[in-house]
XYZ file of C-alpha atoms in Angstrom:
448
model
C 45.884 -58.844 -28.250
C 47.556 -57.397 -25.447
C 45.012 -55.466 -23.850
C 44.273 -57.381 -21.264
C 46.670 -54.783 -19.267
C 43.774 -52.050 -19.389
C 40.504 -51.642 -20.500
C 39.662 -52.001 -23.948
C 37.388 -48.488 -23.505
C 37.700 -46.069 -21.010
C 34.155 -43.951 -19.532
C 33.739 -40.700 -21.390
C 36.362 -38.021 -20.178
C 38.904 -39.599 -19.544
C 43.058 -39.129 -19.499
C 46.684 -38.330 -18.995
C 48.488 -36.782 -16.369
C 51.260 -35.157 -17.051
C 52.611 -33.050 -20.180
C 55.007 -34.548 -22.590
C 58.992 -33.132 -24.118
C 57.780 -33.395 -28.017
C 55.046 -31.285 -27.800
C 54.588 -28.926 -30.889
C 56.738 -31.382 -33.045
C 59.912 -30.338 -34.353
C 59.928 -26.198 -34.717
C 59.983 -27.164 -30.350
C 61.546 -30.427 -29.928
C 58.967 -30.387 -26.890
C 55.594 -33.160 -26.615
C 52.359 -35.308 -24.209
C 46.555 -40.104 -21.828
C 42.919 -43.289 -22.540
C 38.727 -42.172 -22.844
C 36.969 -43.164 -25.709
C 34.451 -41.661 -28.732
C 31.379 -44.218 -29.108
C 32.190 -43.394 -33.127
C 33.719 -46.481 -34.739
C 33.836 -47.222 -38.268
C 34.924 -50.199 -40.468
C 38.408 -50.790 -42.042
C 37.825 -49.622 -45.803
C 40.774 -51.950 -46.903
C 41.929 -55.241 -45.197
C 44.399 -57.012 -47.062
C 45.677 -60.643 -46.204
C 48.989 -59.920 -43.506
C 51.307 -61.935 -46.245
C 54.562 -64.669 -44.706
C 58.120 -64.298 -46.168
C 60.679 -67.098 -44.934
C 64.470 -65.879 -45.983
C 65.551 -68.616 -48.213
C 62.116 -68.373 -50.273
C 63.050 -64.641 -50.594
C 66.493 -64.437 -52.328
C 65.267 -64.663 -56.155
C 62.807 -61.651 -55.729
C 63.958 -59.192 -57.347
C 65.971 -55.868 -55.787
C 64.314 -53.404 -57.626
C 60.698 -54.531 -55.804
C 61.190 -51.986 -52.783
C 61.414 -49.200 -55.700
C 58.608 -50.412 -57.147
C 55.700 -51.427 -54.903
C 57.108 -48.410 -52.858
C 54.266 -45.320 -51.537
C 53.717 -42.421 -54.567
C 54.505 -39.476 -52.126
C 50.765 -37.745 -52.181
C 51.863 -34.271 -53.322
C 49.693 -31.426 -50.637
C 46.615 -29.898 -52.413
C 47.924 -27.363 -54.386
C 46.336 -23.664 -55.373
C 48.967 -23.560 -58.924
C 47.125 -26.513 -60.362
C 45.052 -25.360 -63.379
C 41.877 -24.453 -63.122
C 39.316 -26.288 -63.603
C 37.406 -24.043 -66.986
C 34.133 -25.377 -65.802
C 34.725 -24.931 -61.795
C 32.790 -20.922 -59.983
C 34.225 -18.912 -59.653
C 34.070 -15.580 -56.433
C 36.250 -12.405 -56.570
C 37.468 -10.003 -54.628
C 39.327 -6.455 -55.201
C 42.716 -6.029 -52.511
C 45.907 -3.277 -52.891
C 48.663 -3.661 -52.729
C 48.985 -4.415 -49.048
C 46.812 -6.265 -48.931
C 47.841 -8.223 -51.383
C 51.550 -8.984 -49.953
C 49.972 -10.155 -47.315
C 48.311 -12.631 -48.739
C 50.547 -13.930 -50.603
C 53.373 -14.756 -47.702
C 56.314 -15.677 -47.988
C 56.441 -17.235 -51.439
C 52.617 -17.609 -51.309
C 52.295 -19.245 -47.968
C 49.699 -17.924 -46.418
C 47.643 -17.820 -50.238
C 48.943 -21.447 -50.472
C 47.925 -22.199 -46.783
C 44.272 -20.827 -47.043
C 43.362 -21.925 -50.306
C 44.409 -25.738 -48.174
C 42.489 -25.527 -45.377
C 39.143 -24.391 -47.480
C 39.649 -26.581 -49.981
C 39.461 -24.175 -53.079
C 41.897 -22.352 -54.845
C 42.771 -18.816 -55.116
C 44.551 -16.448 -57.592
C 46.120 -13.118 -57.281
C 46.514 -11.117 -60.863
C 47.829 -7.322 -60.865
C 44.286 -5.573 -61.705
C 44.434 -4.650 -65.632
C 42.382 -1.107 -64.591
C 43.416 0.027 -61.390
C 47.240 0.290 -60.729
C 47.758 -0.246 -57.235
C 44.957 -3.041 -56.875
C 44.496 -6.848 -57.494
C 42.020 -9.597 -57.954
C 41.813 -12.787 -55.925
C 39.634 -14.621 -57.522
C 38.684 -17.721 -55.505
C 37.157 -21.731 -58.109
C 35.967 -23.972 -56.510
C 32.603 -25.855 -54.353
C 29.899 -23.420 -53.434
C 31.042 -24.663 -49.601
C 34.625 -23.912 -50.492
C 34.346 -20.750 -51.805
C 32.340 -19.635 -49.288
C 35.275 -20.616 -46.144
C 37.552 -19.478 -48.511
C 36.404 -15.950 -48.961
C 36.240 -15.754 -45.166
C 39.086 -17.578 -44.013
C 40.466 -14.330 -45.913
C 38.913 -11.876 -44.992
C 40.387 -13.634 -41.622
C 43.547 -13.423 -42.793
C 43.602 -10.068 -44.248
C 41.967 -8.205 -40.690
C 44.825 -9.667 -38.578
C 47.062 -6.799 -40.516
C 44.136 -4.655 -38.528
C 43.595 -5.909 -34.525
C 41.669 -8.384 -32.887
C 39.656 -11.753 -35.891
C 35.684 -11.376 -34.616
C 34.215 -14.622 -35.434
C 30.152 -14.258 -35.744
C 27.553 -17.407 -35.043
C 31.154 -20.085 -34.134
C 28.342 -23.137 -33.567
C 27.579 -23.029 -36.665
C 30.842 -23.514 -38.800
C 31.309 -27.475 -39.968
C 35.046 -26.110 -40.013
C 35.719 -24.318 -37.495
C 37.175 -26.115 -33.700
C 38.361 -24.134 -30.946
C 41.086 -24.425 -28.172
C 40.494 -22.406 -24.534
C 44.452 -21.500 -23.655
C 45.200 -19.942 -20.697
C 46.691 -16.358 -21.514
C 49.887 -17.316 -20.138
C 50.519 -19.595 -23.279
C 49.738 -17.861 -25.555
C 53.249 -16.703 -27.183
C 54.326 -20.628 -26.126
C 52.555 -21.955 -28.177
C 52.295 -18.946 -31.355
C 56.170 -19.143 -30.545
C 58.494 -16.339 -32.361
C 56.884 -14.346 -34.963
C 54.629 -16.924 -34.856
C 56.845 -20.118 -36.560
C 55.271 -22.664 -34.029
C 51.818 -21.443 -34.377
C 52.726 -22.281 -38.715
C 54.109 -25.521 -37.749
C 51.025 -27.435 -36.857
C 49.295 -25.844 -40.182
C 51.520 -27.117 -42.512
C 51.475 -30.562 -40.039
C 47.693 -30.135 -40.219
C 46.684 -28.059 -43.411
C 44.216 -25.651 -41.228
C 44.156 -21.742 -40.582
C 44.683 -20.902 -36.851
C 44.663 -17.777 -35.256
C 43.867 -16.296 -31.558
C 40.381 -14.738 -32.132
C 37.089 -13.054 -30.702
C 33.282 -15.439 -30.604
C 31.248 -12.772 -31.997
C 26.936 -13.814 -30.917
C 26.925 -18.073 -30.690
C 29.305 -20.198 -29.020
C 30.410 -23.480 -29.762
C 30.235 -26.374 -26.755
C 32.203 -26.034 -24.621
C 30.583 -22.777 -22.216
C 31.536 -19.277 -21.788
C 35.221 -18.085 -22.682
C 36.731 -18.000 -19.660
C 38.352 -14.200 -19.292
C 41.451 -15.711 -18.295
C 41.497 -17.569 -21.444
C 41.974 -17.542 -25.154
C 40.290 -18.228 -28.024
C 42.759 -20.000 -30.604
C 40.169 -20.963 -33.610
C 41.116 -23.818 -35.839
C 39.994 -23.992 -39.222
C 39.453 -27.087 -41.638
C 39.229 -30.086 -42.212
C 38.544 -32.597 -39.487
C 40.932 -34.605 -39.240
C 43.639 -31.529 -39.728
C 41.531 -29.384 -36.812
C 40.988 -32.694 -34.642
C 45.242 -32.812 -35.778
C 46.120 -29.241 -34.582
C 43.925 -29.802 -31.071
C 45.698 -32.238 -29.906
C 49.071 -31.096 -30.847
C 47.803 -27.198 -28.888
C 46.469 -29.482 -26.454
C 49.645 -31.315 -25.674
C 51.621 -27.875 -25.467
C 50.359 -26.193 -23.427
C 49.711 -29.162 -20.729
C 53.574 -29.161 -20.879
C 54.437 -26.117 -20.302
C 50.839 -25.704 -17.304
C 50.353 -29.430 -16.102
C 46.381 -29.488 -15.164
C 45.346 -27.629 -17.350
C 43.179 -30.596 -19.540
C 44.148 -33.067 -17.731
C 42.986 -33.762 -13.271
C 45.191 -35.862 -10.710
C 43.880 -38.974 -11.874
C 44.637 -38.672 -15.604
C 41.667 -37.712 -16.955
C 40.627 -35.243 -19.269
C 38.305 -32.499 -17.949
C 36.382 -32.075 -20.917
C 34.658 -34.190 -23.492
C 36.494 -33.020 -27.062
C 33.984 -31.913 -29.203
C 34.877 -29.993 -32.310
C 31.915 -30.357 -35.486
C 31.328 -33.920 -37.238
C 31.277 -35.751 -33.476
C 28.558 -37.953 -33.782
C 28.245 -38.135 -37.420
C 27.922 -41.920 -36.956
C 30.945 -42.449 -39.209
C 33.538 -43.939 -37.007
C 35.619 -41.123 -36.840
C 36.929 -41.019 -32.486
C 39.749 -40.101 -30.043
C 40.352 -42.540 -27.512
C 43.050 -42.247 -24.613
C 45.801 -44.676 -23.172
C 47.092 -43.555 -19.833
C 50.576 -44.321 -18.330
C 51.767 -44.958 -15.641
C 54.258 -42.372 -14.913
C 57.899 -44.772 -15.137
C 56.641 -45.519 -19.168
C 56.008 -41.967 -20.519
C 59.137 -40.812 -21.980
C 60.174 -44.605 -23.820
C 57.081 -44.525 -25.179
C 58.032 -40.857 -26.508
C 61.543 -41.577 -27.177
C 64.225 -38.943 -28.237
C 62.647 -36.151 -29.625
C 59.030 -37.203 -30.478
C 60.266 -39.989 -31.931
C 58.484 -43.516 -31.142
C 55.288 -41.268 -30.572
C 55.679 -40.444 -34.091
C 57.211 -43.946 -35.760
C 53.576 -45.449 -33.756
C 51.491 -42.885 -35.360
C 53.079 -43.235 -38.792
C 52.157 -47.127 -38.953
C 48.914 -47.558 -38.110
C 47.997 -43.935 -39.801
C 46.376 -43.065 -36.704
C 46.654 -39.317 -35.070
C 48.800 -39.414 -32.092
C 49.961 -36.619 -28.613
C 50.729 -36.569 -26.075
C 48.785 -34.467 -23.614
C 49.901 -35.008 -20.602
C 50.863 -38.268 -19.189
C 48.280 -39.474 -21.956
C 47.867 -41.037 -25.139
C 45.347 -39.698 -27.450
C 44.873 -41.805 -30.650
C 41.663 -39.709 -33.238
C 41.078 -41.244 -36.337
C 38.845 -44.105 -37.897
C 38.347 -47.680 -36.299
C 40.906 -49.317 -37.714
C 43.626 -46.553 -37.009
C 42.574 -46.373 -33.513
C 43.068 -50.288 -32.963
C 46.354 -50.228 -34.868
C 47.648 -47.578 -32.871
C 46.644 -48.816 -29.427
C 48.007 -52.324 -29.855
C 50.678 -51.448 -31.309
C 50.936 -49.012 -27.988
C 50.606 -52.208 -25.980
C 53.731 -54.051 -27.432
C 56.337 -51.298 -27.176
C 54.958 -51.294 -23.750
C 55.631 -54.703 -22.924
C 59.112 -54.782 -24.705
C 60.516 -51.929 -22.208
C 59.821 -54.365 -19.449
C 61.737 -57.227 -20.940
C 58.962 -59.383 -21.664
C 57.704 -61.328 -25.031
C 55.447 -60.470 -26.996
C 53.048 -62.933 -28.293
C 51.368 -61.362 -31.178
C 47.575 -63.788 -31.867
C 47.312 -64.876 -35.279
C 49.696 -62.566 -37.153
C 48.987 -63.976 -40.202
C 44.967 -62.636 -39.744
C 46.078 -59.368 -39.175
C 45.934 -56.967 -42.063
C 48.634 -54.835 -40.843
C 50.973 -57.719 -41.067
C 53.850 -58.652 -42.929
C 56.290 -61.829 -41.612
C 59.166 -62.407 -42.604
C 61.446 -65.834 -40.959
C 64.560 -66.038 -40.070
C 67.731 -68.598 -38.929
C 67.940 -67.630 -34.916
C 71.623 -66.442 -35.274
C 70.865 -64.170 -37.759
C 68.621 -61.739 -35.548
C 71.077 -59.441 -34.789
C 72.648 -58.545 -39.073
C 68.949 -57.288 -38.436
C 68.664 -55.363 -34.994
C 71.661 -54.086 -35.383
C 74.208 -52.615 -32.268
C 71.375 -51.726 -30.100
C 68.813 -52.133 -32.172
C 69.723 -49.461 -34.503
C 69.273 -51.616 -37.707
C 66.054 -52.211 -37.164
C 65.033 -49.268 -35.572
C 66.365 -47.165 -38.781
C 64.026 -49.310 -41.425
C 60.992 -48.629 -39.418
C 62.445 -44.926 -39.968
C 63.071 -44.989 -43.656
C 59.096 -46.798 -44.382
C 57.357 -45.290 -41.090
C 56.088 -49.021 -39.812
C 56.596 -50.999 -36.444
C 58.633 -53.977 -36.012
C 59.992 -56.485 -33.563
C 61.612 -60.137 -32.953
C 59.112 -62.794 -31.850
C 60.032 -66.880 -31.170
C 57.970 -68.461 -34.494
C 55.386 -70.688 -32.605
C 55.058 -72.550 -35.783
C 58.902 -73.578 -34.999
C 59.352 -76.097 -32.164
C 62.910 -76.509 -32.615
C 63.960 -72.976 -32.025
C 66.124 -72.813 -35.716
C 64.000 -69.934 -36.729
C 62.556 -66.551 -35.183
C 59.914 -64.144 -36.872
C 60.389 -61.080 -38.292
C 57.415 -58.856 -37.353
C 56.796 -55.676 -39.727
C 53.349 -53.918 -38.895
C 51.820 -50.878 -40.406
C 48.774 -49.739 -42.504
C 51.053 -49.587 -46.159
C 50.838 -52.888 -47.469
C 53.746 -51.932 -49.394
C 55.860 -49.341 -46.901
C 55.403 -52.940 -44.876
C 57.819 -54.858 -48.273
C 60.437 -52.338 -48.573
C 60.651 -52.568 -44.951
C 60.616 -57.002 -45.124
C 63.937 -55.572 -48.808
C 65.749 -53.633 -46.285
C 65.367 -56.176 -44.189
C 66.837 -58.409 -46.534
C 69.934 -56.081 -46.758
C 70.303 -55.668 -43.335
C 71.286 -59.410 -43.181
C 73.411 -60.164 -46.238
C 75.226 -57.078 -45.319
C 74.130 -54.430 -48.586
C 72.127 -52.280 -45.393
C 74.034 -49.364 -43.502
C 71.949 -47.748 -40.062
C 72.271 -43.413 -40.497
C 71.672 -41.759 -37.389
C 68.163 -39.780 -36.915
C 65.549 -39.564 -39.754
C 68.016 -40.007 -42.676
C 67.319 -43.525 -42.900
C 70.020 -46.422 -43.938
C 71.226 -46.784 -47.620
C 72.083 -50.400 -49.063
C 76.191 -50.676 -48.911
C 76.277 -51.677 -53.136
C 80.573 -52.573 -52.645
C 81.025 -56.411 -51.433
C 81.383 -57.188 -47.863
C 85.299 -57.561 -48.217
C 85.318 -54.141 -49.087
C 86.460 -53.832 -53.252
């Protein structure tokens, strides 16, 4: 629905125009176009959206939102007990290397373990003072990755990192960064690059490729090679984040003046036919700021609700993920831009969508759901990671009711948003500024 304004899929290699103001997330408070990949996948968990009216829902328990709140996923940790049957590899290192590998509070060791999909344990060598034994546990492939990552991390203390046979690795993506953008991408004391690693679960460093080159041609003398290691999704997210930052500082590096990507995105795993790919949605000049939001808040909202990776590279939105994730993201962005123009948004058969929950409200009650300048609704969206808006109810010819559509890939979050809207209707929810969300006001409305 709502895709008539632009072609559904663009030709290979299209992209956007100018850089964003939210490029490296919260670490820099700056951000950034529509080509599509041919790989598409089926959504594996398709559920009916569901509809609910305000009158019928009052008897529902207020505690349901807690019960339906999605479990907070903990990042892979190397602190869990090791399986007794796990295969292990070991490496003996000195005090300085051990301290460097451990990092502040164990952060570097956890980062390596997460990117490699292995467990790392660092213990004192009982036989030799000043020596430490690193034990790597996991599958054969995970252990091999982890050992390589550890060697590269330790190599950073001594000089440039060299990566051999890069094109044969299925865990490595490469981004060419202009030399004058390296400091901008890295940030003071490496903080920006570390924040990208943390966000996407990757290991990233500037290095030199030795031997075979990955797809992308010969290395430019004016470019530095940024190596991105980790799983496929994490690598693509980190790649897009860096591209957004580079395009913000030096427009034209990744997109041309026709708002097209200069080169098709490529990384190991593309072309497997598993449905993981990317689409590029070109912005018109006046649409960009609205789609970005303050400090990238609108972009982050659409990404969280759809489940897709979404970054703005120049004047274009690059969305990556499964077919279902990209389709949701495309729809949400299209509807958002229609709202900017003040046009009424009509969603065809929302009850048939697996990412939509409906709430009918009396026409005069819309203001309580939206709040002043829409802040209540925005606060609920932030708190539940959903995308919500009001539409005319086509099933109510008398116009006595309006329909709130709650969109999101996670059904539990949609129901939580529905609960909070009911609280807002009864005066039990107050919006808060920023990302802190709102809270339920347990006091009676008369203040007692």
